[in-house]
Short mmCIF file of C-alpha atoms in Angstrom, two decimals:
data_model
loop_
_atom_site.label_atom_id
_atom_site.label_comp_id
_atom_site.label_asym_id
_atom_site.label_seq_id
_atom_site.Cartn_x
_atom_site.Cartn_y
_atom_site.Cartn_z
CA MET A 1 7.45 10.98 -5.00
CA ARG A 2 8.01 14.58 -3.92
CA ARG A 3 6.15 15.70 -0.81
CA PRO A 4 3.35 18.21 -1.58
CA LYS A 5 3.86 21.66 -0.06
CA HIS A 6 0.40 21.65 1.50
CA GLN A 7 -1.33 18.54 2.82
CA GLN A 8 -4.95 18.08 1.83
CA LEU A 9 -6.51 14.85 3.06
CA ARG A 10 -9.60 13.03 1.89
CA PRO A 11 -12.05 12.32 4.75
CA GLU A 12 -11.30 8.59 4.76
CA PRO A 13 -7.79 7.07 4.81
CA LEU A 14 -6.37 6.12 1.42
CA ILE A 15 -5.51 2.53 0.54
CA VAL A 16 -1.83 3.38 0.97
CA GLU A 17 -2.52 4.70 4.49
CA ASP A 18 -4.38 1.54 5.50
CA LEU A 19 -1.55 -0.48 3.98
CA LEU A 20 1.23 1.23 5.92
CA LEU A 21 -0.83 1.07 9.12
CA LEU A 22 -0.93 -2.73 8.81
CA LEU A 23 2.74 -2.92 7.88
CA LEU A 24 3.86 -1.09 11.02
CA ASP A 25 4.57 -2.76 14.33
CA ASP A 26 2.00 -1.32 16.75
CA ARG A 27 4.53 -0.86 19.55
CA THR A 28 7.66 0.36 17.77
CA GLY A 29 6.23 1.87 14.59
CA THR A 30 8.82 0.08 12.45
CA VAL A 31 7.93 -1.61 9.15
CA ARG A 32 7.72 -5.38 9.58
CA GLY A 33 8.55 -7.99 6.99
CA GLU A 34 8.74 -5.67 3.99
CA ALA A 35 12.09 -5.11 2.27
CA ASN A 36 10.65 -3.21 -0.71
CA VAL A 37 8.07 -1.04 0.99
CA HIS A 38 8.41 1.69 -1.66
CA TYR A 39 7.14 -0.66 -4.38
CA THR A 40 4.27 -1.80 -2.19
CA LEU A 41 3.23 1.73 -1.24
CA GLY A 42 3.59 2.88 -4.85
CA GLY A 43 1.38 0.00 -5.94
CA ALA A 44 -1.33 1.01 -3.48
CA VAL A 45 -1.32 4.58 -4.81
CA LEU A 46 -1.42 3.44 -8.44
CA ILE A 47 -4.35 1.11 -7.78
CA GLU A 48 -6.24 3.89 -5.98
CA LEU A 49 -5.74 6.13 -9.03
CA ALA A 50 -7.12 3.31 -11.18
CA LEU A 51 -10.19 2.95 -8.96
CA LEU A 52 -10.75 6.69 -9.36
CA GLY A 53 -10.46 6.42 -13.14
CA ARG A 54 -7.28 8.49 -13.39
CA VAL A 55 -4.91 5.94 -14.94
CA GLU A 56 -5.14 3.18 -17.50
CA LEU A 57 -2.83 0.50 -18.87
CA ASP A 58 -1.88 0.52 -22.56
CA GLY A 59 0.16 -2.60 -23.14
CA LYS A 60 2.79 -2.47 -20.40
CA ARG A 61 2.77 1.30 -19.91
CA VAL A 62 0.68 3.35 -17.52
CA HIS A 63 -1.08 6.39 -18.99
CA ALA A 64 -2.76 9.20 -17.09
CA VAL A 65 -6.42 10.01 -17.65
CA ALA A 66 -7.30 13.70 -17.37
CA GLY A 67 -9.79 14.81 -14.76
CA GLU A 68 -10.65 17.24 -12.01
CA PRO A 69 -8.45 17.54 -8.89
CA LEU A 70 -8.99 14.61 -6.54
CA GLY A 71 -9.16 16.67 -3.37
CA ASP A 72 -6.14 14.99 -1.82
CA SER A 73 -2.60 16.35 -2.09
CA LEU A 74 -0.96 12.92 -2.25
CA LEU A 75 -3.28 11.62 -4.97
CA ASP A 76 -3.07 14.84 -6.98
CA ALA A 77 0.73 14.74 -6.81
CA ALA A 78 0.69 11.08 -7.89
CA ALA A 79 -1.64 11.83 -10.82
CA ALA A 80 0.65 14.67 -11.90
CA GLN A 81 3.67 12.35 -11.68
CA VAL A 82 2.03 9.73 -13.90
CA ALA A 83 0.90 12.42 -16.37
CA LYS A 84 4.48 13.46 -17.16
CA ARG A 85 4.82 10.60 -19.64
CA PRO A 86 3.74 6.95 -20.01
CA LYS A 87 6.04 4.53 -18.22
CA HIS A 88 6.30 0.82 -17.46
CA VAL A 89 4.38 -0.25 -14.37
CA HIS A 90 7.56 -1.17 -12.48
CA THR A 91 8.99 2.32 -13.05
CA VAL A 92 5.74 4.00 -12.03
CA LEU A 93 5.67 2.08 -8.75
CA LEU A 94 9.19 3.27 -7.98
CA ASP A 95 8.37 6.86 -8.97
CA LEU A 96 5.29 6.92 -6.76
CA GLY A 97 6.67 4.95 -3.84
CA LEU A 98 10.14 6.41 -3.42
CA ASP A 99 10.32 8.52 -0.24
CA LEU A 100 6.57 8.03 0.25
CA GLU A 101 6.70 6.27 3.62
CA PRO A 102 7.44 9.41 5.73
CA GLN A 103 4.58 11.27 4.00
CA VAL A 104 2.13 8.49 4.75
CA ARG A 105 3.32 8.27 8.36
CA ASP A 106 2.66 12.00 8.76
CA ARG A 107 -0.85 11.55 7.36
CA LEU A 108 -1.54 8.72 9.80
CA VAL A 109 -0.37 10.94 12.66
CA ASP A 110 -2.60 13.78 11.40
CA ARG A 111 -5.57 11.37 11.36
CA GLY A 112 -4.86 10.21 14.91
CA LEU A 113 -4.09 6.64 13.81
CA LEU A 114 -0.44 6.92 14.91
CA ARG A 115 1.18 9.08 17.56
CA ARG A 116 4.63 10.65 17.36
CA GLU A 117 6.99 10.02 20.29
CA ARG A 118 10.36 11.74 20.51
CA SER A 119 13.16 10.63 22.82
CA LYS A 120 16.95 10.41 23.00
CA VAL A 121 19.15 7.33 23.08
CA LEU A 122 21.86 7.64 25.74
CA GLY A 123 20.56 11.15 26.28
CA LEU A 124 22.17 12.28 23.02
CA ILE A 125 20.79 10.70 19.84
CA PRO A 126 17.28 11.90 18.94
CA VAL A 127 14.84 9.13 18.05
CA THR A 128 11.29 9.46 16.75
CA ARG A 129 8.80 6.58 16.94
CA THR A 130 5.27 6.38 15.60
CA PRO A 131 3.42 3.62 17.49
CA ALA A 132 -0.26 2.89 16.92
CA GLN A 133 -2.77 5.31 18.41
CA ASP A 134 -6.22 4.17 17.22
CA LEU A 135 -6.19 0.41 17.80
CA PRO A 136 -9.96 -0.06 17.21
CA TYR A 137 -9.64 1.33 13.66
CA GLU A 138 -6.74 -0.99 12.88
CA ALA A 139 -8.57 -3.96 14.42
CA ALA A 140 -11.64 -3.29 12.26
CA LEU A 141 -9.42 -3.00 9.18
CA LEU A 142 -7.74 -6.32 9.94
CA GLU A 143 -11.12 -7.93 10.49
CA ARG A 144 -12.30 -6.83 7.04
CA VAL A 145 -9.21 -8.38 5.47
CA ARG A 146 -9.62 -11.57 7.51
CA ALA A 147 -13.30 -11.89 6.62
CA VAL A 148 -12.49 -11.65 2.91
CA LEU A 149 -9.67 -14.19 3.10
CA GLU A 150 -11.03 -16.70 5.60
CA ASP A 151 -14.82 -16.37 5.44
CA GLY A 152 -15.09 -15.63 1.73
CA VAL A 153 -16.94 -12.34 2.29
CA PRO A 154 -17.20 -10.47 -1.05
CA PRO A 155 -14.76 -7.56 -0.80
CA ASP A 156 -15.37 -3.94 -1.67
CA PRO A 157 -12.80 -2.65 -4.21
CA ARG A 158 -10.60 -0.95 -1.60
CA THR A 159 -10.41 -3.99 0.69
CA ALA A 160 -9.73 -6.23 -2.30
CA ALA A 161 -6.92 -3.96 -3.46
CA LEU A 162 -5.43 -3.68 0.04
CA THR A 163 -5.47 -7.46 0.49
CA ALA A 164 -3.98 -8.09 -2.96
CA VAL A 165 -1.10 -5.68 -2.29
CA LEU A 166 -0.44 -7.19 1.16
CA SER A 167 -0.31 -10.63 -0.43
CA ALA A 168 1.94 -9.54 -3.30
CA GLY A 169 4.35 -7.95 -0.85
CA GLY A 170 4.56 -11.17 1.17
CA THR A 171 3.22 -9.45 4.26
CA LEU A 172 0.12 -11.48 5.07
CA ARG A 173 2.21 -13.98 7.03
CA GLU A 174 3.41 -11.12 9.24
CA LEU A 175 -0.21 -10.49 10.28
CA HIS A 176 -0.62 -13.94 11.86
CA PRO A 177 -2.54 -14.81 14.03
CA ALA A 178 -5.05 -12.09 13.04
CA ILE A 179 -4.85 -13.45 9.49
CA PRO A 180 -4.70 -17.28 9.68
CA ARG A 181 -2.18 -19.26 7.67
CA SER A 182 -4.09 -21.83 5.66
CA ARG A 183 -4.40 -23.20 2.16
CA ALA A 184 -7.80 -21.55 1.77
CA VAL A 185 -6.41 -18.13 2.73
CA THR A 186 -3.50 -18.57 0.32
CA GLU A 187 -5.84 -19.50 -2.52
CA ARG A 188 -8.20 -16.61 -1.84
CA ALA A 189 -5.26 -14.20 -1.75
CA ARG A 190 -4.14 -15.51 -5.15
CA GLU A 191 -7.62 -14.88 -6.57
CA LEU A 192 -7.53 -11.30 -5.32
CA ARG A 193 -4.08 -10.75 -6.85
CA GLU A 194 -5.52 -11.90 -10.17
CA GLY A 195 -8.36 -9.41 -9.88
CA THR A 196 -11.12 -12.01 -9.82
CA TRP A 197 -13.44 -10.05 -7.52
CA GLY A 198 -15.61 -8.25 -10.04
CA ALA A 199 -13.26 -5.36 -10.76
CA ALA A 200 -13.84 -3.31 -13.88
CA ALA A 201 -11.55 -4.39 -16.71
CA VAL A 202 -9.34 -1.29 -16.56
CA ASN A 203 -8.98 -1.57 -12.77
CA GLN A 204 -8.23 -5.28 -13.01
CA ALA A 205 -5.48 -4.67 -15.58
CA ILE A 206 -3.77 -2.09 -13.36
CA LEU A 207 -4.17 -4.22 -10.22
CA VAL A 208 -2.79 -7.38 -11.82
CA ALA A 209 0.17 -5.50 -13.33
CA ALA A 210 0.92 -3.68 -10.08
CA VAL A 211 0.80 -6.72 -7.82
CA ALA A 212 2.89 -8.72 -10.29
CA SER A 213 5.52 -5.98 -10.23
CA ILE A 214 5.45 -5.85 -6.42
CA GLY A 215 5.82 -9.62 -6.24
CA GLY A 216 8.72 -9.53 -8.68
CA ALA A 217 10.52 -6.86 -6.67
CA VAL A 218 10.08 -8.83 -3.44
CA ALA A 219 11.32 -12.05 -5.07
CA GLU A 220 14.32 -10.23 -6.54
CA ALA A 221 15.19 -8.77 -3.14
CA ALA A 222 14.94 -12.21 -1.55
CA VAL A 223 17.33 -13.70 -4.11
CA GLY A 224 19.73 -10.81 -3.60
CA GLY A 225 19.60 -11.26 0.16
CA ASP A 226 20.32 -14.98 -0.13
CA SER A 227 23.29 -14.44 -2.43
CA SER A 228 24.84 -11.83 -0.15
CA SER A 229 24.47 -13.88 3.04
#
């Protein structure tokens, strides 16, 4: 998705920002355990649009729902992208998620959740890292996800969506030991992927379609990696 010319941020981080924050290694700022991060990030944006009532699913195609500006440059750009014409969920995730990671990193830096460090390798090659800056925020975010998965705490829509996308992308295992590996956690994650947390019907349809598409992309990448090794 094309970067907006001017960044306007909602007061609270978007689902996609929380998602990338958890996907990044705190020390190096590199994405961990996620080969198809563009699909995962695109899914988070699409689900947020659904929660805001700006998209709906008609069969297998995503349609835009008209409305006032959302007050966030990334979300408004995403809504405009979807509004161009109805497309299959898989295509929408790619449209929204392609080249999105650098934009979301910049937003996390602007919010003080990451910091930007510039250095040179061998004194010549410029390198930029974005390690974690606000560890208490990330710890609280992880605790909300853990409480939903392990303790069975009823999730709010945003935490449910975040957890479902993490699970679909195969990333929950990368968050161990903060997120335990157990049969109960796996089962609860499956329930969230299926939208069984009291979501409105339209939101549930988008969530289920998005996480299924993310899971399919991850599985396809895994098969491709095995065949090329």
